[in-house]
PDB file of C-alpha atoms in Angstrom:
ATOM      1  CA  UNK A   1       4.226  -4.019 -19.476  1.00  0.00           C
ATOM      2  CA  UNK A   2       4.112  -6.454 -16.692  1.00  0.00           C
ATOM      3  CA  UNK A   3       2.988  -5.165 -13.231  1.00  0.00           C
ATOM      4  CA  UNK A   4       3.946  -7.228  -9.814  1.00  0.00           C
ATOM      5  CA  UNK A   5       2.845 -10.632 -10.066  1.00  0.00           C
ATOM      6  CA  UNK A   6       2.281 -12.724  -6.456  1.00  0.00           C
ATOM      7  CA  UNK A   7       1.464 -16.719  -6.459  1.00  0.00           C
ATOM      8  CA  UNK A   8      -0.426 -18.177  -5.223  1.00  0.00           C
ATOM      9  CA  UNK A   9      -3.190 -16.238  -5.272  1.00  0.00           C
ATOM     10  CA  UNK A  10      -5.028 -17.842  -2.616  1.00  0.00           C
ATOM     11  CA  UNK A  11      -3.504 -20.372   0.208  1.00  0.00           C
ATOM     12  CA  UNK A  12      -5.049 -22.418   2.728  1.00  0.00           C
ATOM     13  CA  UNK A  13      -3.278 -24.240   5.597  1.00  0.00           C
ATOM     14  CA  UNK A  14      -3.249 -25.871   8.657  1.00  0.00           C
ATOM     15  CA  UNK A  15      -2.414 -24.317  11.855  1.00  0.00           C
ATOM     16  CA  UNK A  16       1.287 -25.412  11.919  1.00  0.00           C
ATOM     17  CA  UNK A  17       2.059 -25.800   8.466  1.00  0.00           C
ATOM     18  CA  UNK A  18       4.949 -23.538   6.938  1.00  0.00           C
ATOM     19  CA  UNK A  19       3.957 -21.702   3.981  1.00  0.00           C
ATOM     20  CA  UNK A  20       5.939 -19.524   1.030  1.00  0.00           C
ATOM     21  CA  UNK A  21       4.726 -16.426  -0.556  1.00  0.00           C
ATOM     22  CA  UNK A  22       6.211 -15.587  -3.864  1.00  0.00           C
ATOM     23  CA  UNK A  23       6.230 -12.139  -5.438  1.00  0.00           C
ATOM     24  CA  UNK A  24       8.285 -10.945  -8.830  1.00  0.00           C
ATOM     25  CA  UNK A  25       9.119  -7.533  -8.837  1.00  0.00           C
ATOM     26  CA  UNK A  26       9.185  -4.946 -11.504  1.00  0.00           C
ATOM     27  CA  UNK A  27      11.822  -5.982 -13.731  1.00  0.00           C
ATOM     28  CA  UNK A  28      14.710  -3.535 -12.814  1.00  0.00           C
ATOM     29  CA  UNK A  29      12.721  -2.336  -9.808  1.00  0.00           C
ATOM     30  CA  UNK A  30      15.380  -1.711  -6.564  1.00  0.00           C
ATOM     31  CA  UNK A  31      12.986  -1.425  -4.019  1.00  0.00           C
ATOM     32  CA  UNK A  32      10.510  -4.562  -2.780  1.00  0.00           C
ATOM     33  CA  UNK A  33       8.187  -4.124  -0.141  1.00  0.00           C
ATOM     34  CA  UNK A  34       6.071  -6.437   1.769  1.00  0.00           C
ATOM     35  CA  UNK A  35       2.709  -5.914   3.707  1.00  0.00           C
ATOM     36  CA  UNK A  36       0.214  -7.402   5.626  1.00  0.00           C
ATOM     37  CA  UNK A  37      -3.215  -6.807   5.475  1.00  0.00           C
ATOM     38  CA  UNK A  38      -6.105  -8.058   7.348  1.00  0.00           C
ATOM     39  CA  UNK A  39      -9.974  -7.740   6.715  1.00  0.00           C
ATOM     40  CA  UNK A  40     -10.945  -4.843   7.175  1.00  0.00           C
ATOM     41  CA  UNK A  41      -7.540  -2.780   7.764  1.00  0.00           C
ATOM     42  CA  UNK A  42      -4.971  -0.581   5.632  1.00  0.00           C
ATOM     43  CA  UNK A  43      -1.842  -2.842   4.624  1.00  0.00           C
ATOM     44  CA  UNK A  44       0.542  -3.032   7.434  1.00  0.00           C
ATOM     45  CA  UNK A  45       4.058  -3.016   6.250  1.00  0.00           C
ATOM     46  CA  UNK A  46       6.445  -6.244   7.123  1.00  0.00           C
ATOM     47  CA  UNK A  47       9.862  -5.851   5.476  1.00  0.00           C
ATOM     48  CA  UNK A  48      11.686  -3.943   2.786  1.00  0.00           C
ATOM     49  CA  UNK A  49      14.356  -5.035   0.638  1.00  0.00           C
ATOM     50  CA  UNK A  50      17.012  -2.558  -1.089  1.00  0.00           C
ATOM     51  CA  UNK A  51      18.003  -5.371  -4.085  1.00  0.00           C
ATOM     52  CA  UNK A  52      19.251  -8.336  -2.202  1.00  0.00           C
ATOM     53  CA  UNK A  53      19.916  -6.451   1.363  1.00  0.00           C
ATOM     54  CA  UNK A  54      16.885  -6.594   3.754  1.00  0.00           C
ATOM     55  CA  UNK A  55      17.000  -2.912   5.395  1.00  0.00           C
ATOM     56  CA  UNK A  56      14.289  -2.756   7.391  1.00  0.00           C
ATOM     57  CA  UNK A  57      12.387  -5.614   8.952  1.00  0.00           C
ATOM     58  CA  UNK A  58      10.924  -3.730  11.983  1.00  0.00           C
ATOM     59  CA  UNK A  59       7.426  -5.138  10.933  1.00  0.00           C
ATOM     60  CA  UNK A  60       7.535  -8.978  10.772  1.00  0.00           C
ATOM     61  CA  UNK A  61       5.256  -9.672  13.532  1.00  0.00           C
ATOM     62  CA  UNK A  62       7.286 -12.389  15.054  1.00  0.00           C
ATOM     63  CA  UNK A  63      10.379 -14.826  14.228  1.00  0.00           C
ATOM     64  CA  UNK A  64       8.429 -16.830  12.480  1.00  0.00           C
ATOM     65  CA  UNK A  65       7.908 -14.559   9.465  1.00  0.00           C
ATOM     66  CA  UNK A  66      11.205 -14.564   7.159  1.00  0.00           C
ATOM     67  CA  UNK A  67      11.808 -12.971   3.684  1.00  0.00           C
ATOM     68  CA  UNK A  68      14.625 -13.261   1.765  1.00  0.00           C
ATOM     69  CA  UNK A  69      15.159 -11.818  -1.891  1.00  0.00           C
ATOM     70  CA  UNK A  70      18.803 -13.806  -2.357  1.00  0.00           C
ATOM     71  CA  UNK A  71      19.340 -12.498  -6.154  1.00  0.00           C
ATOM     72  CA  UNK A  72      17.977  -8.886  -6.103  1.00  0.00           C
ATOM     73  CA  UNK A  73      14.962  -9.898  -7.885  1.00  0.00           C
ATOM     74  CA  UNK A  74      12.455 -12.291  -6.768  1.00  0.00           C
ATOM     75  CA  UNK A  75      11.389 -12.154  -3.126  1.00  0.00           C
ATOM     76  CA  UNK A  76       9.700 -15.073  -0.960  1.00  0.00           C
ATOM     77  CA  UNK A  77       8.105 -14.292   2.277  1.00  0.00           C
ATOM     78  CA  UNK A  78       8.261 -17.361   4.210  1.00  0.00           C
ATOM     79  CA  UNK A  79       5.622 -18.194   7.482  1.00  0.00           C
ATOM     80  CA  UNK A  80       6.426 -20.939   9.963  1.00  0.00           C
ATOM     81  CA  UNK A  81       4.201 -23.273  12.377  1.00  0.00           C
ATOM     82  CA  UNK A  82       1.352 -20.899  10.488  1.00  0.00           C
ATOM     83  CA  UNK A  83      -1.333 -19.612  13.157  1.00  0.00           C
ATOM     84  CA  UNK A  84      -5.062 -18.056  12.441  1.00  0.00           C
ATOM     85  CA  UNK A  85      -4.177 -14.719  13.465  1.00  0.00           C
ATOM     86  CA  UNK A  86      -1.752 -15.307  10.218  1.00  0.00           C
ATOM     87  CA  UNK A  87      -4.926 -15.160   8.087  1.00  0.00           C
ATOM     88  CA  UNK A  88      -4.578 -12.319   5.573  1.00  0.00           C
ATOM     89  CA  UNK A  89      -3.520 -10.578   2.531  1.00  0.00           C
ATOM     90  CA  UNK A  90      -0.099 -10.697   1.909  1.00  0.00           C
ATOM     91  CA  UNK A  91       1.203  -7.696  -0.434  1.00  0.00           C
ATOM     92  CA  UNK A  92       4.329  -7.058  -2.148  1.00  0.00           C
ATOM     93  CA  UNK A  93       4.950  -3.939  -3.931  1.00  0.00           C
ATOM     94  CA  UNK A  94       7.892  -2.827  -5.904  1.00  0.00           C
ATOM     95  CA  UNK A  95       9.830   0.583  -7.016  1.00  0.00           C
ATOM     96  CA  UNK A  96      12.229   1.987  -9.215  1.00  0.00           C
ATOM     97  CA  UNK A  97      14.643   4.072  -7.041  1.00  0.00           C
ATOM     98  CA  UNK A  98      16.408   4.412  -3.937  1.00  0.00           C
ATOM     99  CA  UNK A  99      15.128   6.931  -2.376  1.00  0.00           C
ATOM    100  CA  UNK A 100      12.731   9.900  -3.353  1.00  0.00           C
ATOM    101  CA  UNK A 101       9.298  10.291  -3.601  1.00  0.00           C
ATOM    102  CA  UNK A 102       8.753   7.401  -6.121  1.00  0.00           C
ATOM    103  CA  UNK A 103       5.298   5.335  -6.154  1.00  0.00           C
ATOM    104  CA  UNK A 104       5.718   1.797  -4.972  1.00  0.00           C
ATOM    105  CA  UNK A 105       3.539  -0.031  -7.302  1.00  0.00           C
ATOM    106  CA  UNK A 106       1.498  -3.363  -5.997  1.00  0.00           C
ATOM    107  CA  UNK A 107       0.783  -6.994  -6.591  1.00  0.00           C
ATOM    108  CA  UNK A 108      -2.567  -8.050  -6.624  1.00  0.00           C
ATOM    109  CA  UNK A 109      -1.695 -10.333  -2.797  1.00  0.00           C
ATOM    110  CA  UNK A 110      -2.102 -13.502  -1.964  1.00  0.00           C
ATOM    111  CA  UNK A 111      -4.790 -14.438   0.159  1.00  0.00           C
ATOM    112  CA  UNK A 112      -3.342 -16.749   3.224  1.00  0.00           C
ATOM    113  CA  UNK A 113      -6.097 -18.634   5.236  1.00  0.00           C
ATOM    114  CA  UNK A 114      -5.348 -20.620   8.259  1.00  0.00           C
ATOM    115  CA  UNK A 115      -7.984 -23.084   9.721  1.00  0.00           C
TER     116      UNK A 115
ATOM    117  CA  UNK B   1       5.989   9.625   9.801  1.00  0.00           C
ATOM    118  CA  UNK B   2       2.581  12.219  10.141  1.00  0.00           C
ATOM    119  CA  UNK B   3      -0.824  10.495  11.059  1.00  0.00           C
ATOM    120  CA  UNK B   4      -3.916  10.940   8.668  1.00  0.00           C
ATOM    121  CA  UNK B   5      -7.484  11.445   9.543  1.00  0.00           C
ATOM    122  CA  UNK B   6     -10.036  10.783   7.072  1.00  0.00           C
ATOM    123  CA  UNK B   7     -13.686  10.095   6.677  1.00  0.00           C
ATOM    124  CA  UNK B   8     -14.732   6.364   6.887  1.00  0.00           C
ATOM    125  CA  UNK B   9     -16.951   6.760   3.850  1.00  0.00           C
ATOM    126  CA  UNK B  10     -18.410   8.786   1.422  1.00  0.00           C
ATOM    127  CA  UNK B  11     -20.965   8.514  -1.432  1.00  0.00           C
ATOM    128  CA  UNK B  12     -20.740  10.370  -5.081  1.00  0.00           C
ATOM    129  CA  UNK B  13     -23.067  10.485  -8.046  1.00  0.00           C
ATOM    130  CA  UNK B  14     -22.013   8.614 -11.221  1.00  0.00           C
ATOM    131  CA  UNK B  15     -20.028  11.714 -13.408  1.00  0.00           C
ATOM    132  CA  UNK B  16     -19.990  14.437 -10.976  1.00  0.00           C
ATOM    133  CA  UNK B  17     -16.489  15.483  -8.873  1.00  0.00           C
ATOM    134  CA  UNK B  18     -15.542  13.563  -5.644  1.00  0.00           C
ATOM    135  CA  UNK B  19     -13.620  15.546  -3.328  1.00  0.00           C
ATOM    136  CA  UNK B  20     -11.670  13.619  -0.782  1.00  0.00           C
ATOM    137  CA  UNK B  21     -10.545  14.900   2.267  1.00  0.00           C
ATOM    138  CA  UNK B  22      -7.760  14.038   4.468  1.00  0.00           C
ATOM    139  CA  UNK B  23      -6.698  16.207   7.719  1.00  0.00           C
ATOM    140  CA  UNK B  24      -2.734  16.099   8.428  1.00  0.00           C
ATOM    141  CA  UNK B  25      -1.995  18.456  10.716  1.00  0.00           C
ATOM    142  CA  UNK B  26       1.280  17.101  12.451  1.00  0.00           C
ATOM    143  CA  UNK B  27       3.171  16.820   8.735  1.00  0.00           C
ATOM    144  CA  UNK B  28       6.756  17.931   8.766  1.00  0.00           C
ATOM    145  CA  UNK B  29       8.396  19.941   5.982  1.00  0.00           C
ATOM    146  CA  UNK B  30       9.721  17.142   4.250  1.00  0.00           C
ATOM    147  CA  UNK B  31       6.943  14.983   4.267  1.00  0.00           C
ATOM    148  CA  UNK B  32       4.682  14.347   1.179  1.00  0.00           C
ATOM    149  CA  UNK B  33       0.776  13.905   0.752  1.00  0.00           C
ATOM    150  CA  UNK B  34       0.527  10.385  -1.096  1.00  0.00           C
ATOM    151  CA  UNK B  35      -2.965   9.230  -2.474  1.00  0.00           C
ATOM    152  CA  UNK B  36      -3.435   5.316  -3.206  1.00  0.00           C
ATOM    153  CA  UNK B  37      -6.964   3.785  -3.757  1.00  0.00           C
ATOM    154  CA  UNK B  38      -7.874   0.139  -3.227  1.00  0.00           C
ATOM    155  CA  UNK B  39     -10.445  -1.518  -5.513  1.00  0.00           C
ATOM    156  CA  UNK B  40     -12.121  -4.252  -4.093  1.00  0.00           C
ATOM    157  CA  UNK B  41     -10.061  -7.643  -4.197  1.00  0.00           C
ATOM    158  CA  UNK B  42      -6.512  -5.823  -5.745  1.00  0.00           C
ATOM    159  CA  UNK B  43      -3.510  -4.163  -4.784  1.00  0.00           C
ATOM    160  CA  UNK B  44      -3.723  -0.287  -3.748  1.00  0.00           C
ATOM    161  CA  UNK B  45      -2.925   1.905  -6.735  1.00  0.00           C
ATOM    162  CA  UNK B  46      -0.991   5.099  -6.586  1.00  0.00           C
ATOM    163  CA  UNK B  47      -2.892   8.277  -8.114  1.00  0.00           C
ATOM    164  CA  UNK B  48      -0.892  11.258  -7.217  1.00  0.00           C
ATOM    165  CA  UNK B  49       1.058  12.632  -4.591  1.00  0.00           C
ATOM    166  CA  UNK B  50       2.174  16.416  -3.568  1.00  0.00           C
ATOM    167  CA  UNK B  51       4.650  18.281  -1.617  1.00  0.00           C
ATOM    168  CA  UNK B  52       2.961  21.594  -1.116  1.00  0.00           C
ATOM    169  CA  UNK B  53       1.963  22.713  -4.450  1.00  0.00           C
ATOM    170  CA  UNK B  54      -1.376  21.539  -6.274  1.00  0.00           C
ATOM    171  CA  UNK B  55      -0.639  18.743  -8.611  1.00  0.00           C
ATOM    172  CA  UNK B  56      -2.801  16.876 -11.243  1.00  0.00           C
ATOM    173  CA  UNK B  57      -2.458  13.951 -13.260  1.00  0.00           C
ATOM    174  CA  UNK B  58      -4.828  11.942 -15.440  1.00  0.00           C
ATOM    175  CA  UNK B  59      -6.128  10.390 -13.240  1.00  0.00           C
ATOM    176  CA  UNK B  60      -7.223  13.282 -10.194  1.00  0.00           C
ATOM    177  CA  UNK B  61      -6.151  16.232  -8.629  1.00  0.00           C
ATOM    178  CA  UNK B  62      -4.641  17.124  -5.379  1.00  0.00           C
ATOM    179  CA  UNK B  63      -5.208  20.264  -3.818  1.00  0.00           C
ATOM    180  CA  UNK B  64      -2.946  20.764  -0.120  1.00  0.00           C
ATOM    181  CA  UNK B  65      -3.947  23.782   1.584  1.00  0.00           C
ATOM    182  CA  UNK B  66      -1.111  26.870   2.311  1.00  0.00           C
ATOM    183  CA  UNK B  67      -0.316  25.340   5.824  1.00  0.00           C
ATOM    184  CA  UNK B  68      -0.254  22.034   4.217  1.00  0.00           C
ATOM    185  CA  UNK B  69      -2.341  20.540   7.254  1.00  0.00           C
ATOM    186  CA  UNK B  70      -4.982  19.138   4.911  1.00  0.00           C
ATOM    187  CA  UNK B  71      -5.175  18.224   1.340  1.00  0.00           C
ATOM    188  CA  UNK B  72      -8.256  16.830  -0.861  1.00  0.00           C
ATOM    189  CA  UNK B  73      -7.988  14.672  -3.873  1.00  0.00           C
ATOM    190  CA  UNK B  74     -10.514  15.563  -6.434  1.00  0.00           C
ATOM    191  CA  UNK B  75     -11.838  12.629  -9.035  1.00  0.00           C
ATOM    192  CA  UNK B  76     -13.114  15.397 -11.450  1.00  0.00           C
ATOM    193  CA  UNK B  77     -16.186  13.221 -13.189  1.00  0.00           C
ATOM    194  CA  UNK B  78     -16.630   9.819 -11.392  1.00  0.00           C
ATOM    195  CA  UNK B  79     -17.170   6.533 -12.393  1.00  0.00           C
ATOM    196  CA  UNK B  80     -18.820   3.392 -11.177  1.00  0.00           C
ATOM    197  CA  UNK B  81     -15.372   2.007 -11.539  1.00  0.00           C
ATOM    198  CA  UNK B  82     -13.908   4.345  -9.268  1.00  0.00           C
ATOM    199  CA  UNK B  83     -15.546   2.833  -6.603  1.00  0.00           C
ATOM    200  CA  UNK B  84     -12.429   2.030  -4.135  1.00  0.00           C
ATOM    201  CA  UNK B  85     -11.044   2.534  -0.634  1.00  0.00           C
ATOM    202  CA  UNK B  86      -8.999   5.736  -0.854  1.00  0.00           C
ATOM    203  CA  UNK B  87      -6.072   5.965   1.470  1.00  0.00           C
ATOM    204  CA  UNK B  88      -3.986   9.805   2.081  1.00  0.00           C
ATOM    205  CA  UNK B  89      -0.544   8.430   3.424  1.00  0.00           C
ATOM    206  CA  UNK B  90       2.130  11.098   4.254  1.00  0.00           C
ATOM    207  CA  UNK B  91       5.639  10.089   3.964  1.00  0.00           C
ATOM    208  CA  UNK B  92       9.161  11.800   4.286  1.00  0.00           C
ATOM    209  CA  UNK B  93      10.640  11.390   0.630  1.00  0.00           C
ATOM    210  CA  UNK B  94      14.356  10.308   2.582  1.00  0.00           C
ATOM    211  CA  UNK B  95      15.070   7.221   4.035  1.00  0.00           C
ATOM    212  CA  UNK B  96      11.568   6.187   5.615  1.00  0.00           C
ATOM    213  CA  UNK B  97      10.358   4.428   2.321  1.00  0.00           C
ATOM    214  CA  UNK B  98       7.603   2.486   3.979  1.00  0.00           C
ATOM    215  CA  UNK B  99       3.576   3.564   3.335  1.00  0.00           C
ATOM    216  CA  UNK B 100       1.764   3.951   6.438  1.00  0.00           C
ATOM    217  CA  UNK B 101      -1.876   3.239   5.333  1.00  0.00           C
ATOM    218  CA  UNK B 102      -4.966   3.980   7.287  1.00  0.00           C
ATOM    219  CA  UNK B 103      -8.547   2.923   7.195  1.00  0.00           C
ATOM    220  CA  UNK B 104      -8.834   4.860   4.480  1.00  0.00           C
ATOM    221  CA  UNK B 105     -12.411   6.534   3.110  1.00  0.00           C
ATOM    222  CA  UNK B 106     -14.801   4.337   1.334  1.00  0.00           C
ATOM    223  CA  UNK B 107     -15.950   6.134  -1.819  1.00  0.00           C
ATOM    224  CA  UNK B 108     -18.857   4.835  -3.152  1.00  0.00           C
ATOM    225  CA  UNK B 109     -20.212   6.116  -6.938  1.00  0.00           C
ATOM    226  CA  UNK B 110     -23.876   5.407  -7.232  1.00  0.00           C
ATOM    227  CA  UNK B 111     -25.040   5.442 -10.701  1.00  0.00           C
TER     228      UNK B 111
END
């Protein structure tokens, strides 16, 4: 069946330019789950959504990192006035249940570069 | 949720067992060993994860020791394609659903 699917794949933009990041879930899947990962480093996680409700956004590394997953399904992780130190992987990852010991299973990222 | 300690890398013969270790010695009761590798240029993939029994899937095994402050995960005949970073997360299985990843080990498979 189909697995997590992020687009784009790869993004390059300005410093300043806003970018979106889209990922589609697991069909059915509750839980989404973004993370950040630069070169080099485990993925760093951002924000989780519980369907629609964002319930924990402790890691968004400043105010200009939004998500929003309005319908319970898709989720778009949106950077403004990008920066270089935004350069990185950008995961989303996906599970069935609510809470547990469930695996979250992964996209393959999308590759954000700044110049 | 408990840190992890593992090697930065490690190297493994094409077919024979790579064993995996990952020191946790600050996990709380309710807090599971979770294995995820990393292939070069994808998403980390979950493989297996344990409470305080041994568990094994078809893909490895995971072996936690009787204090549960360390656990290996065992690829029992390894392949070139196994060739990943391998991060041991541990996690509470409650309301803390994030992964806290590491550097993770490098496991190399040399044919």
């Amino acid at each position: 069946g189909a697995g997590v699917s992020q687009s784009p794949r790869y993004k390059v933009a300005k410093r300043g330019q806003d970018v979106a990041l889209r990922c589609d879930p697991i069909s059915g899947h509750v839980s989404l789950f973004w993370y950040q990962q630069a070169l080099g480093q485990g993925p760093e996680f951002l924000t989780y959504f519980q369907n629609e409700a964002q319930l924990d956004k402790s890691g968004l590394p400043s105010d200009r990192f939004f998500a929003e997953r309005p319908e319970g399904s898709v989720s778009t992780l949106k950077i403004q006035r990008t920066q270089q130190e935004d350069s990185a992987v950008y995961l989303c990852a996906s599970s069935l249940a609510l809470a547990g010991s469930n695996e979250q299973f992964f996209g393959p990222g999308t590759r954000l570069t700044v110049l | 949720d408990a840190k992890t300690t593992q090697p930065p890398s490690m190297d493994c013969a094409e077919g024979r067992a790579a064993n995996l270790p990952c020191n946790h010695s600050t996990i709380s009761g309710n807090e599971y060993v979770y294995w995820y590798r990393q292939i070069h240029s994808q998403g980390p993939q979950y493989i297996i994860h344990g409470l305080k029994n041994n568990e094994t899937n078809e893909m490895a095994s995971l072996i936690i020791t009787e204090d549960r402050k360390s656990s290996t995960l065992i690829l029992p005949h390894a392949t070139l394609r196994d060739t990943a970073v391998y991060y041991c997360i541990v996690r509470s299985g409650g309301s803390n659903y994030k992964l806290t990843f590491g550097k993770g080990t490098l496991l190399t498979v040399n044919p």
